[in-house]
PDB file of C-alpha atoms and ligand atoms in Angstrom:
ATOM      1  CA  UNK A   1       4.318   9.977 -25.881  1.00  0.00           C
ATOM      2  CA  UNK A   2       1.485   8.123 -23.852  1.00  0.00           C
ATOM      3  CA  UNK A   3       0.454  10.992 -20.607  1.00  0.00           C
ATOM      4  CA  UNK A   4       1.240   8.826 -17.572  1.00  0.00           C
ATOM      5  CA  UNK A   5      -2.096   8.019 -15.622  1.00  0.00           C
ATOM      6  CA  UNK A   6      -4.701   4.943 -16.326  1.00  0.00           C
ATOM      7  CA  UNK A   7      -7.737   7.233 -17.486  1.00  0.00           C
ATOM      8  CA  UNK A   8      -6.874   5.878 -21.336  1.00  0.00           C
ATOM      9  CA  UNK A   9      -7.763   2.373 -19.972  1.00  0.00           C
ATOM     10  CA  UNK A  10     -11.060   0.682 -20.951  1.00  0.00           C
ATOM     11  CA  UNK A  11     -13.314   0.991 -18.251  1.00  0.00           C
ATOM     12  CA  UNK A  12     -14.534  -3.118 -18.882  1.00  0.00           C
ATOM     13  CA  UNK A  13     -10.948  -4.307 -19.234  1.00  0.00           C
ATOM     14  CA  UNK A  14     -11.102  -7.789 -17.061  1.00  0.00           C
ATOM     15  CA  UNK A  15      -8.816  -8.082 -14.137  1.00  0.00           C
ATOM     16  CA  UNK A  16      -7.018 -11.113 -14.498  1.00  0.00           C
ATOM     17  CA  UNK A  17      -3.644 -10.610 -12.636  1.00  0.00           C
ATOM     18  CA  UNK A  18      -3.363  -8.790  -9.665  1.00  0.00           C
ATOM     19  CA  UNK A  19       0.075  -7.951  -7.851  1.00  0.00           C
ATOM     20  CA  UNK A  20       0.101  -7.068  -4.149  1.00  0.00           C
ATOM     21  CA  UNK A  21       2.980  -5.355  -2.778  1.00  0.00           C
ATOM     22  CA  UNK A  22       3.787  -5.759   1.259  1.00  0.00           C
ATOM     23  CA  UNK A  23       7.030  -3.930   2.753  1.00  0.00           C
ATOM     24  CA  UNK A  24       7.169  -6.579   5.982  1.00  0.00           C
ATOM     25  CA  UNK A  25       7.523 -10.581   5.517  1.00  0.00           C
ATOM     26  CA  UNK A  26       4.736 -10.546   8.815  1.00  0.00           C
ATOM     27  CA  UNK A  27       2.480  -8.763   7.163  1.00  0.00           C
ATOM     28  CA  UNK A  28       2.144 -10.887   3.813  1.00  0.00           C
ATOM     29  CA  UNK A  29       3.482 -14.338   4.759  1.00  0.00           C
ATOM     30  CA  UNK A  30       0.396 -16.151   6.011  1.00  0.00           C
ATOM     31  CA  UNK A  31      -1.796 -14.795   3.753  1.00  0.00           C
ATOM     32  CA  UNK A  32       0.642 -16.162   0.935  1.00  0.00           C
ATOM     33  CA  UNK A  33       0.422 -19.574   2.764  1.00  0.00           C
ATOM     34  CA  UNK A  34      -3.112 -19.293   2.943  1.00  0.00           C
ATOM     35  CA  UNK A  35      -3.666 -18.986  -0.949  1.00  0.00           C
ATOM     36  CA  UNK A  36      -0.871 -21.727  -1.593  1.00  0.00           C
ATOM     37  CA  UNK A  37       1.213 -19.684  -3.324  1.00  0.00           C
ATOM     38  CA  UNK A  38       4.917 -21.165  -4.515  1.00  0.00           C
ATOM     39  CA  UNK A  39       7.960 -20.161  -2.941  1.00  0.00           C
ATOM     40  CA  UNK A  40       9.888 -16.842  -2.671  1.00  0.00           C
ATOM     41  CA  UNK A  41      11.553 -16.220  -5.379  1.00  0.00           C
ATOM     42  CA  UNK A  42      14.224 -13.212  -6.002  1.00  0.00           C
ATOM     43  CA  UNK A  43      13.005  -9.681  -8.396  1.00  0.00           C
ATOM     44  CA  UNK A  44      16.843  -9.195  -8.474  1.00  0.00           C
ATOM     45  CA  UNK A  45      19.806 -11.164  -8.045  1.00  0.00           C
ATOM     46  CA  UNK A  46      21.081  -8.650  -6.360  1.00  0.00           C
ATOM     47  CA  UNK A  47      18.599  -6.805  -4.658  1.00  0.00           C
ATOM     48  CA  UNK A  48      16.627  -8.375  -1.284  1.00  0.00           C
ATOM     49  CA  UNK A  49      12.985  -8.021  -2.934  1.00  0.00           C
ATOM     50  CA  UNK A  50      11.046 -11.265  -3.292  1.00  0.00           C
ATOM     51  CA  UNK A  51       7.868 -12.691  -4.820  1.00  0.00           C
ATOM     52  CA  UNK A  52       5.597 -15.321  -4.366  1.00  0.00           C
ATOM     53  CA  UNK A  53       3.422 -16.540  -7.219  1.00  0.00           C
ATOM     54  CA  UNK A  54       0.232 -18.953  -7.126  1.00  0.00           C
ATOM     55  CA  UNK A  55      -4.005 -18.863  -8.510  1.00  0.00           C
ATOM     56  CA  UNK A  56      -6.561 -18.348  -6.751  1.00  0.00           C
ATOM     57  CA  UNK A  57      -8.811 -20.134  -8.782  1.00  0.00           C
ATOM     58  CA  UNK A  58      -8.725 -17.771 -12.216  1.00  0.00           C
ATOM     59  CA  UNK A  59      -6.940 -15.331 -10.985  1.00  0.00           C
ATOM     60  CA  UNK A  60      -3.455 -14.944 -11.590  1.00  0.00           C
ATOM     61  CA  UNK A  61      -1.667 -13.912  -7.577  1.00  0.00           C
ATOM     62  CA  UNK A  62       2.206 -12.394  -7.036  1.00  0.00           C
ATOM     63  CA  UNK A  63       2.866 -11.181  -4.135  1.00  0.00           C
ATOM     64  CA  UNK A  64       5.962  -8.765  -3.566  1.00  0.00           C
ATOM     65  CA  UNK A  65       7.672  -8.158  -0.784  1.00  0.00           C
ATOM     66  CA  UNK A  66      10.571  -5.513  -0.280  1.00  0.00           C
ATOM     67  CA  UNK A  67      12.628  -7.902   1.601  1.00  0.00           C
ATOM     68  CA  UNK A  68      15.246  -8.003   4.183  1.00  0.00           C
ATOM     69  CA  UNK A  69      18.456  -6.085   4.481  1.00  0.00           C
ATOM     70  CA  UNK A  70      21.314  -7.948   4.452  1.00  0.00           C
ATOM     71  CA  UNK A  71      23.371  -5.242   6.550  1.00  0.00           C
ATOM     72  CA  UNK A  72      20.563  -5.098   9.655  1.00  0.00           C
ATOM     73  CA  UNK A  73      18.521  -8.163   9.038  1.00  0.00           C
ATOM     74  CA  UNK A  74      14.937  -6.037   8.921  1.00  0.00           C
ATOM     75  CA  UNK A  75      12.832  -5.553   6.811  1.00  0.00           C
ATOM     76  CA  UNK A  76      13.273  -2.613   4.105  1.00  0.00           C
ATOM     77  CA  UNK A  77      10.324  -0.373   5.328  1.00  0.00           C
ATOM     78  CA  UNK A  78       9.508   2.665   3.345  1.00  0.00           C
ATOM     79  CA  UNK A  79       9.501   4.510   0.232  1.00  0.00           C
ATOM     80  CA  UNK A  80      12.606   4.095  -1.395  1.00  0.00           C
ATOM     81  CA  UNK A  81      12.108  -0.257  -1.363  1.00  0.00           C
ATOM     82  CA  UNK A  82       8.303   0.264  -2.139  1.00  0.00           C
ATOM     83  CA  UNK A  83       9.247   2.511  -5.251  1.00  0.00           C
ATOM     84  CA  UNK A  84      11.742   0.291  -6.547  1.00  0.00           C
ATOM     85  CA  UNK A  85       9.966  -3.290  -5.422  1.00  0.00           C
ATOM     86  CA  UNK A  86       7.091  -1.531  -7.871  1.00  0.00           C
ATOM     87  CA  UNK A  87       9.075  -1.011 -10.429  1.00  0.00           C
ATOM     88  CA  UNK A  88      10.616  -4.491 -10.623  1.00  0.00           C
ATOM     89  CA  UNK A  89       7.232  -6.124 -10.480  1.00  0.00           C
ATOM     90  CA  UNK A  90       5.615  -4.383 -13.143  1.00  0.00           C
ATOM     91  CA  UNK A  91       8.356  -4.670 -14.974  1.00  0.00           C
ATOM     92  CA  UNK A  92       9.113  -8.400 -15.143  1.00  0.00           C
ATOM     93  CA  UNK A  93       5.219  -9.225 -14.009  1.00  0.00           C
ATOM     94  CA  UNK A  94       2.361  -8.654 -16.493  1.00  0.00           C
ATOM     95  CA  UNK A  95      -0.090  -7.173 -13.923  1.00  0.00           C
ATOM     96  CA  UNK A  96      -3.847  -5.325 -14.697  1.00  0.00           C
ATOM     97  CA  UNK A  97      -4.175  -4.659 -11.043  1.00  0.00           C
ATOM     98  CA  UNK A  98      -1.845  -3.196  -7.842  1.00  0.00           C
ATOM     99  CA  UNK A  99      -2.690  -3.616  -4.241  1.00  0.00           C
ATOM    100  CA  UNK A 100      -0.390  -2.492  -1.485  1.00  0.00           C
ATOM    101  CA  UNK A 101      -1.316  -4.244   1.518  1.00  0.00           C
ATOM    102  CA  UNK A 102       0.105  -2.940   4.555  1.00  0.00           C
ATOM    103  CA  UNK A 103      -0.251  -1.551   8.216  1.00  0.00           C
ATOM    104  CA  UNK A 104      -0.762   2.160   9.116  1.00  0.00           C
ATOM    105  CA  UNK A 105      -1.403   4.363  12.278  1.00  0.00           C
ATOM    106  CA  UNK A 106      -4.663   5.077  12.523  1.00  0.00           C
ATOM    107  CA  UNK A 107      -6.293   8.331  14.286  1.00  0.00           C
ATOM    108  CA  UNK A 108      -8.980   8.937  17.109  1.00  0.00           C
ATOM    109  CA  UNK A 109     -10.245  11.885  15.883  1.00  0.00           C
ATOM    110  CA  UNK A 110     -11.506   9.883  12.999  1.00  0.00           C
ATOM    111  CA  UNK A 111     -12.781   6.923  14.579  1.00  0.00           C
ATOM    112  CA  UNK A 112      -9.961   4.649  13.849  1.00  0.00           C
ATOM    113  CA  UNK A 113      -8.940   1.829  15.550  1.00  0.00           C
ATOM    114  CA  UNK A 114      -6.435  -1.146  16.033  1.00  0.00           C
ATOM    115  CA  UNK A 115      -7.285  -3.542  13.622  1.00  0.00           C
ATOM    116  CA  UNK A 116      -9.478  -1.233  11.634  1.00  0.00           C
ATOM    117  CA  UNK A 117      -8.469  -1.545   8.225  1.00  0.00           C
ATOM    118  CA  UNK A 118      -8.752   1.218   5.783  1.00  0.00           C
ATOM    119  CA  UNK A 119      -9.296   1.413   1.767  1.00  0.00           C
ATOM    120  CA  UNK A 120      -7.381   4.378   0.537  1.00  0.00           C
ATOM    121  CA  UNK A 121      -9.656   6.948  -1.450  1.00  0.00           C
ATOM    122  CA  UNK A 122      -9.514  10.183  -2.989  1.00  0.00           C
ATOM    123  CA  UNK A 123      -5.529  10.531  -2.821  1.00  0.00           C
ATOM    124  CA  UNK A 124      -2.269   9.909  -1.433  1.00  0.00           C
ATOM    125  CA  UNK A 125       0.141  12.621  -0.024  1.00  0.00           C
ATOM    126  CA  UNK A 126       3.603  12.307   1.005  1.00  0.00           C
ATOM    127  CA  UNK A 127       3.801  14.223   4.679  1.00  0.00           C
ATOM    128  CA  UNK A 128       6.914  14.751   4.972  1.00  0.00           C
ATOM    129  CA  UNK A 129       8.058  16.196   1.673  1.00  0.00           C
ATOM    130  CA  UNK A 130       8.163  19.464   2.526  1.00  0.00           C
ATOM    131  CA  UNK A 131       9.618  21.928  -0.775  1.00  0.00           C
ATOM    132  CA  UNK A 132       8.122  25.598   0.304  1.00  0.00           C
ATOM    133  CA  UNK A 133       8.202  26.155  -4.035  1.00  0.00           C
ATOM    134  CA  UNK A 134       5.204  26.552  -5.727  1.00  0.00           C
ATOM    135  CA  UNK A 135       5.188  23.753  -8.079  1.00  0.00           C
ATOM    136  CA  UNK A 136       7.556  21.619  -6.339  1.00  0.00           C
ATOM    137  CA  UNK A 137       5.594  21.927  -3.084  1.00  0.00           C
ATOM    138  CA  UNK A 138       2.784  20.306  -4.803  1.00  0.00           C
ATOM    139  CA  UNK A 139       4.864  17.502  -6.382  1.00  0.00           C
ATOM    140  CA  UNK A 140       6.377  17.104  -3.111  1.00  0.00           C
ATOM    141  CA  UNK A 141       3.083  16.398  -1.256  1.00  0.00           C
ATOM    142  CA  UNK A 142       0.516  15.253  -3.567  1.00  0.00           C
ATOM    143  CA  UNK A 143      -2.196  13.883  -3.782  1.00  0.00           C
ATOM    144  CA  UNK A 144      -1.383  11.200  -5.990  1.00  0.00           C
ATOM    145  CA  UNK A 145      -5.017  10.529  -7.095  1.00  0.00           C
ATOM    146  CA  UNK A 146      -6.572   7.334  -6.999  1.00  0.00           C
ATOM    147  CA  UNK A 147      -9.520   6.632  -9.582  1.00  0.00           C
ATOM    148  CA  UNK A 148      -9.864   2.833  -8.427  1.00  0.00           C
ATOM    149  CA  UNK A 149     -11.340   1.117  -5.189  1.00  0.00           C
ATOM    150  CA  UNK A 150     -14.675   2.368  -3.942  1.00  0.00           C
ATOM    151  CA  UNK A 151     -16.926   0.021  -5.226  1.00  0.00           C
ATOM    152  CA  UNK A 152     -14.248  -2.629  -3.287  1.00  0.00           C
ATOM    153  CA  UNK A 153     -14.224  -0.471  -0.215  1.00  0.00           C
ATOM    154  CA  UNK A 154     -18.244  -0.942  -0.437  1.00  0.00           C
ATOM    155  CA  UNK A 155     -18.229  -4.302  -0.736  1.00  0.00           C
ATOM    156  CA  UNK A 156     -15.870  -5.020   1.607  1.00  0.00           C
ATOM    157  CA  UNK A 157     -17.104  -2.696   4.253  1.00  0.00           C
ATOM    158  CA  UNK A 158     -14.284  -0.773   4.761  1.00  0.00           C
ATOM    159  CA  UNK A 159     -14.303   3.165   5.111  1.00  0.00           C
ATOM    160  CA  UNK A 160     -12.081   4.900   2.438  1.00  0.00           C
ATOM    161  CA  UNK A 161     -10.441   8.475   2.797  1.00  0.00           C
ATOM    162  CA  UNK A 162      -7.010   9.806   2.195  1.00  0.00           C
ATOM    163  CA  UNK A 163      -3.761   8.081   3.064  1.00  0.00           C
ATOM    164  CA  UNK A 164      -0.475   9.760   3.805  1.00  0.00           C
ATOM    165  CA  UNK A 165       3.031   8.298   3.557  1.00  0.00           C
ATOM    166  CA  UNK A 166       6.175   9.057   5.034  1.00  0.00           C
ATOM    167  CA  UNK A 167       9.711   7.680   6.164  1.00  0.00           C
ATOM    168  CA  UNK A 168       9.341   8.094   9.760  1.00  0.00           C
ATOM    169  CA  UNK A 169       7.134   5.693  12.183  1.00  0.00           C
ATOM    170  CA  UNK A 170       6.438   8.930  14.452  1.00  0.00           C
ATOM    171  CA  UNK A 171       5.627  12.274  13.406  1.00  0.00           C
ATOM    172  CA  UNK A 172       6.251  15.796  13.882  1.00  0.00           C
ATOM    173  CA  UNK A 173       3.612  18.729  15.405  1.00  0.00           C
ATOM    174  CA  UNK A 174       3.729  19.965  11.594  1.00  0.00           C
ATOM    175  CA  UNK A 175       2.705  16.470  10.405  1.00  0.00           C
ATOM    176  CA  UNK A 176      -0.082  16.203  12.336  1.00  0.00           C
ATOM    177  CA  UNK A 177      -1.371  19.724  10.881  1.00  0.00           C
ATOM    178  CA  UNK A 178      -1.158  18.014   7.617  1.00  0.00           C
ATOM    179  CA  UNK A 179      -2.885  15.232   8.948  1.00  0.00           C
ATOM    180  CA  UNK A 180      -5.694  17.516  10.104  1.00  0.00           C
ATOM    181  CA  UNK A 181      -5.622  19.795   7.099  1.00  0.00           C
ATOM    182  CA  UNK A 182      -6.508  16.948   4.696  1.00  0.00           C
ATOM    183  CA  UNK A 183      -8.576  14.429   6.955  1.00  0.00           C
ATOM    184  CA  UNK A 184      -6.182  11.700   6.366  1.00  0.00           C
ATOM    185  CA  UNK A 185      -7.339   8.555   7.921  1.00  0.00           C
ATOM    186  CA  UNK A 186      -3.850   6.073   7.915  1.00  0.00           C
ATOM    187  CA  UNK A 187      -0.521   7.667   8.102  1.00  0.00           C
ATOM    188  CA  UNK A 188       2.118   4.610   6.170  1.00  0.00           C
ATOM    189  CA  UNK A 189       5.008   4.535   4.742  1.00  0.00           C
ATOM    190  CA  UNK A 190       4.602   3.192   1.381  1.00  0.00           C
ATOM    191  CA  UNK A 191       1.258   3.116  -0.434  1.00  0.00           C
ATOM    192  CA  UNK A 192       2.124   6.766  -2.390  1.00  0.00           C
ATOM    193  CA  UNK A 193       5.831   6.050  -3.400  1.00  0.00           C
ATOM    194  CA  UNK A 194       3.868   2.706  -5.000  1.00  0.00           C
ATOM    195  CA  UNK A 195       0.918   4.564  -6.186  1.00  0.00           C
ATOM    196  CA  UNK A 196       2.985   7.366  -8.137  1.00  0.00           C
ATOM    197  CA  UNK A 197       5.401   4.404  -9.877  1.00  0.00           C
ATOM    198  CA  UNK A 198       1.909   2.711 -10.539  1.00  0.00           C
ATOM    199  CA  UNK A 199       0.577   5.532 -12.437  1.00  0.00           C
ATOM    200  CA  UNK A 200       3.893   6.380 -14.908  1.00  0.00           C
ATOM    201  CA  UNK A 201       3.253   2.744 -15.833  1.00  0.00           C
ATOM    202  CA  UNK A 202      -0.477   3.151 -16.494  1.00  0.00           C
ATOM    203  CA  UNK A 203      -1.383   0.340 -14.392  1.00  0.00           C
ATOM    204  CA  UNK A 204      -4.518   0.591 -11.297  1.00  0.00           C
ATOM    205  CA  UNK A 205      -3.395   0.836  -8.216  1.00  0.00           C
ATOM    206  CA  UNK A 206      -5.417   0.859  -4.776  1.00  0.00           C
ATOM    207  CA  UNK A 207      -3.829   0.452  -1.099  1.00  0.00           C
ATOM    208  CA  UNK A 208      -5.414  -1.720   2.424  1.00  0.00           C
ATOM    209  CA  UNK A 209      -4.180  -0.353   5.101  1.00  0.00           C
ATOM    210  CA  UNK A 210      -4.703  -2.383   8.914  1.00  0.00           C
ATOM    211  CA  UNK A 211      -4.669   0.174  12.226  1.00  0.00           C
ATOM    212  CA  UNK A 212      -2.057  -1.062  14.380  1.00  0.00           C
ATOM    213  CA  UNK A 213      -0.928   2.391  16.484  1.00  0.00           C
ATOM    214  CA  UNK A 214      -3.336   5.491  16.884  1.00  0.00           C
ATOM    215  CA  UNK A 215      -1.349   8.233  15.696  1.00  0.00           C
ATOM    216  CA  UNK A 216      -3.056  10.956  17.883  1.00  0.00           C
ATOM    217  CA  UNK A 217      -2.588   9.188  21.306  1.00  0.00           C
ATOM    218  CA  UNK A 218      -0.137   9.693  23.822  1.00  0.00           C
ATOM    219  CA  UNK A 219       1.303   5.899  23.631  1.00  0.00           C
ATOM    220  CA  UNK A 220       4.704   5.501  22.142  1.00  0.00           C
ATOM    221  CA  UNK A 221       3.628   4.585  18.503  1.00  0.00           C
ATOM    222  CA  UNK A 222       6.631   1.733  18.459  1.00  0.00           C
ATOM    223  CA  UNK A 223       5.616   0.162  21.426  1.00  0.00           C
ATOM    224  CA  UNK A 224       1.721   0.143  19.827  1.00  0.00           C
ATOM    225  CA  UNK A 225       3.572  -0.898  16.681  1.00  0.00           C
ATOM    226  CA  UNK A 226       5.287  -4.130  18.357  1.00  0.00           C
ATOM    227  CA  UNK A 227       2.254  -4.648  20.723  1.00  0.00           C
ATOM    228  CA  UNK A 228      -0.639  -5.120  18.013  1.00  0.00           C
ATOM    229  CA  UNK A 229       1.283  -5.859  14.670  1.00  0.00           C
ATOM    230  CA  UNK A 230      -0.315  -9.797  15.012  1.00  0.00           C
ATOM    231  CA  UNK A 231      -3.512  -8.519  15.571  1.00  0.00           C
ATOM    232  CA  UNK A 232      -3.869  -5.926  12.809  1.00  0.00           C
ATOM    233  CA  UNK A 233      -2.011  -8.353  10.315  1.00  0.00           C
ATOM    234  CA  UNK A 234      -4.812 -10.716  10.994  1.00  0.00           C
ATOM    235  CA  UNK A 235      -7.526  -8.152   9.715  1.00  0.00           C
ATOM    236  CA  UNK A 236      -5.172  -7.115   6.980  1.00  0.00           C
ATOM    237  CA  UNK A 237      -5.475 -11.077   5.897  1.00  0.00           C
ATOM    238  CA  UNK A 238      -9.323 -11.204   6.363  1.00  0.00           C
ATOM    239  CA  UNK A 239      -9.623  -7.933   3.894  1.00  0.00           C
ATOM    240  CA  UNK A 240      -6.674  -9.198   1.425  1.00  0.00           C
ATOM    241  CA  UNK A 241      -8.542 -12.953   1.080  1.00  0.00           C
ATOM    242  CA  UNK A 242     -12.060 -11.932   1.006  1.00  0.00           C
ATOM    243  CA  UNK A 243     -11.092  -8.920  -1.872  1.00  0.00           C
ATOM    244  CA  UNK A 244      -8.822 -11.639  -3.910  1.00  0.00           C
ATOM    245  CA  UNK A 245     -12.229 -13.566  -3.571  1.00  0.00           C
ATOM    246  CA  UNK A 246     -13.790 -10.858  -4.974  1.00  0.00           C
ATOM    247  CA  UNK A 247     -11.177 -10.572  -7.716  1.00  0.00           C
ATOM    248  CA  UNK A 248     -11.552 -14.228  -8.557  1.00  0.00           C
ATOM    249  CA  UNK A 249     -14.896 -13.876  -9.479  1.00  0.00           C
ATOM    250  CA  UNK A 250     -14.530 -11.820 -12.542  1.00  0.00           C
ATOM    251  CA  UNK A 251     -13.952  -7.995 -12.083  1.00  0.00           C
ATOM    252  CA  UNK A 252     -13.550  -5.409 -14.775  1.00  0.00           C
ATOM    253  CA  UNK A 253     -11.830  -2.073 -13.955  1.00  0.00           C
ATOM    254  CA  UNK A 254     -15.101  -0.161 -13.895  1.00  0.00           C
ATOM    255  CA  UNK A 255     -16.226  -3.002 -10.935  1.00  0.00           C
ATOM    256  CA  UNK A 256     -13.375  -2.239  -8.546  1.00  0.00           C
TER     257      UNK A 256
HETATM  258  N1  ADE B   1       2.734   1.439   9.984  1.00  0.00           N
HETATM  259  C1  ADE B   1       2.085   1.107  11.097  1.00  0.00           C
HETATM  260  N2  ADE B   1       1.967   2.161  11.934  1.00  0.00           N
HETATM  261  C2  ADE B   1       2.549   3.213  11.315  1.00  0.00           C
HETATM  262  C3  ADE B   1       2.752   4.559  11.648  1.00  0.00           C
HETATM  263  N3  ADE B   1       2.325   5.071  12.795  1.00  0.00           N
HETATM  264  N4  ADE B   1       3.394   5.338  10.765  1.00  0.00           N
HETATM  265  C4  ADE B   1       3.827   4.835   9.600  1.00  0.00           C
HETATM  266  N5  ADE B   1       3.674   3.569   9.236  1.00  0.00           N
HETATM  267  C5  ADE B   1       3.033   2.753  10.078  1.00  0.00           C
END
């Protein structure tokens, strides 16, 4: 049996098919128009998730979004869609490269901002998984490593550190220990649940994450949420156009 992971991958494999995953229809449907990409179309006939499918010139685009739920009309935020919107897509999708594309809360303490958009480096921890077993503790949490995306973050101009996902849009006072603890910069609620079904398939995965609440700030983080989702989305399309540009050109693994 193949060891789950992309480190068996040749490094100068070319990157002709990229797959980016966004939770919210607002955070992925304008940059979808942008690009031209064809109409939604279902992963599932039974299941909410959608895609979108287009070029940008070479480069072969889906984008995947979790969808809405049919009982509450929102859309399926968080872990358990993400995980299962991966699975789907790389599944029925021949893909060579993952980007989830998404908003986060950003923190003061490290300089973030609304509208700051962050590559994810080093790793990705689930906060709130919280198993006090040793072994299961570090399952639980992470990091889920990442070995792709600093030569993008570069080149882009975006600063890169450790993400950390949850189910919850606020946190607790032992959260933001964690947060502390391992210098996360964006606190989501997707990119590792899509990261760890990335890596049992063997397939590169790397997350962009726009600031749209400051995590470690006394405002209510859904009112920040509500007030600046526009704004932050419209960084998040900047970063997603200008690194499928990038893509377009002719990238190998080792050049991402
Ligand atoms: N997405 C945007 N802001 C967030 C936050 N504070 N927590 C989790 N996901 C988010």
């Amino acid at each position: 049996m193949q060891p789950n992971g992309t480190a068996g991958q040749p490094t100068d494999r070319p990157i002709r098919s990229v797959g980016v995953i966004f939770a919210m229809e607002a955070e992925g449907a304008s940059v979808a128009d942008t690009i031209g990409l064809g109409p939604p179309e279902p992963l599932h006939e039974n299941l909410p998730m959608r895609i979108r499918r287009g070029r940008l010139d070479d480069l072969e685009v889906t984008m995947a979004f979790n969808g809405i739920d049919s009982d509450h009309q929102v859309d399926r935020i968080g872990t358990e869609a993400a995980t299962l919107t991966t699975w789907m897509l790389l599944q029925q999708q021949r893909i060579d490269l993952l980007v989830n594309a998404g908003t986060c809360g950003g923190f003061q303490a490290r300089e973030g901002h609304v509208g700051k958009v962050y590559m994810a480096g080093y790793g990705l921890y689930f906060h709130d998984h919280r198993v006090n077993i040793d072994g299961f503790r570090e399952y639980a949490e992470g990091p889920i490593m990442l070995s792709h995306g600093s030569v993008l973050a570069g080149e882009l101009g975006l600063d890169s550190g450790p993400v950390s996902t949850g189910c919850s849009l606020d946190v607790t006072p032992a959260e933001i220990r964690f947060f502390q603890e391992r210098g996360v910069i964006a606190k989501d609620m997707e990119a590792a649940a899509i990261a760890r079904v990335a890596r049992d398939m063997g397939i590169p995965c790397i997350a962009v994450k726009s600031v749209t609440d400051i995590v470690d700030s006394d405002k209510p983080t859904h009112e920040e949420f509500l007030r600046n989702l526009a704004r932050a989305v419209d960084r998040l399309d900047e970063v997603v156009i200008s690194l499928l540009r990038l893509l377009a050109e002719g990238r190998t693994l080792d050049r991402i």
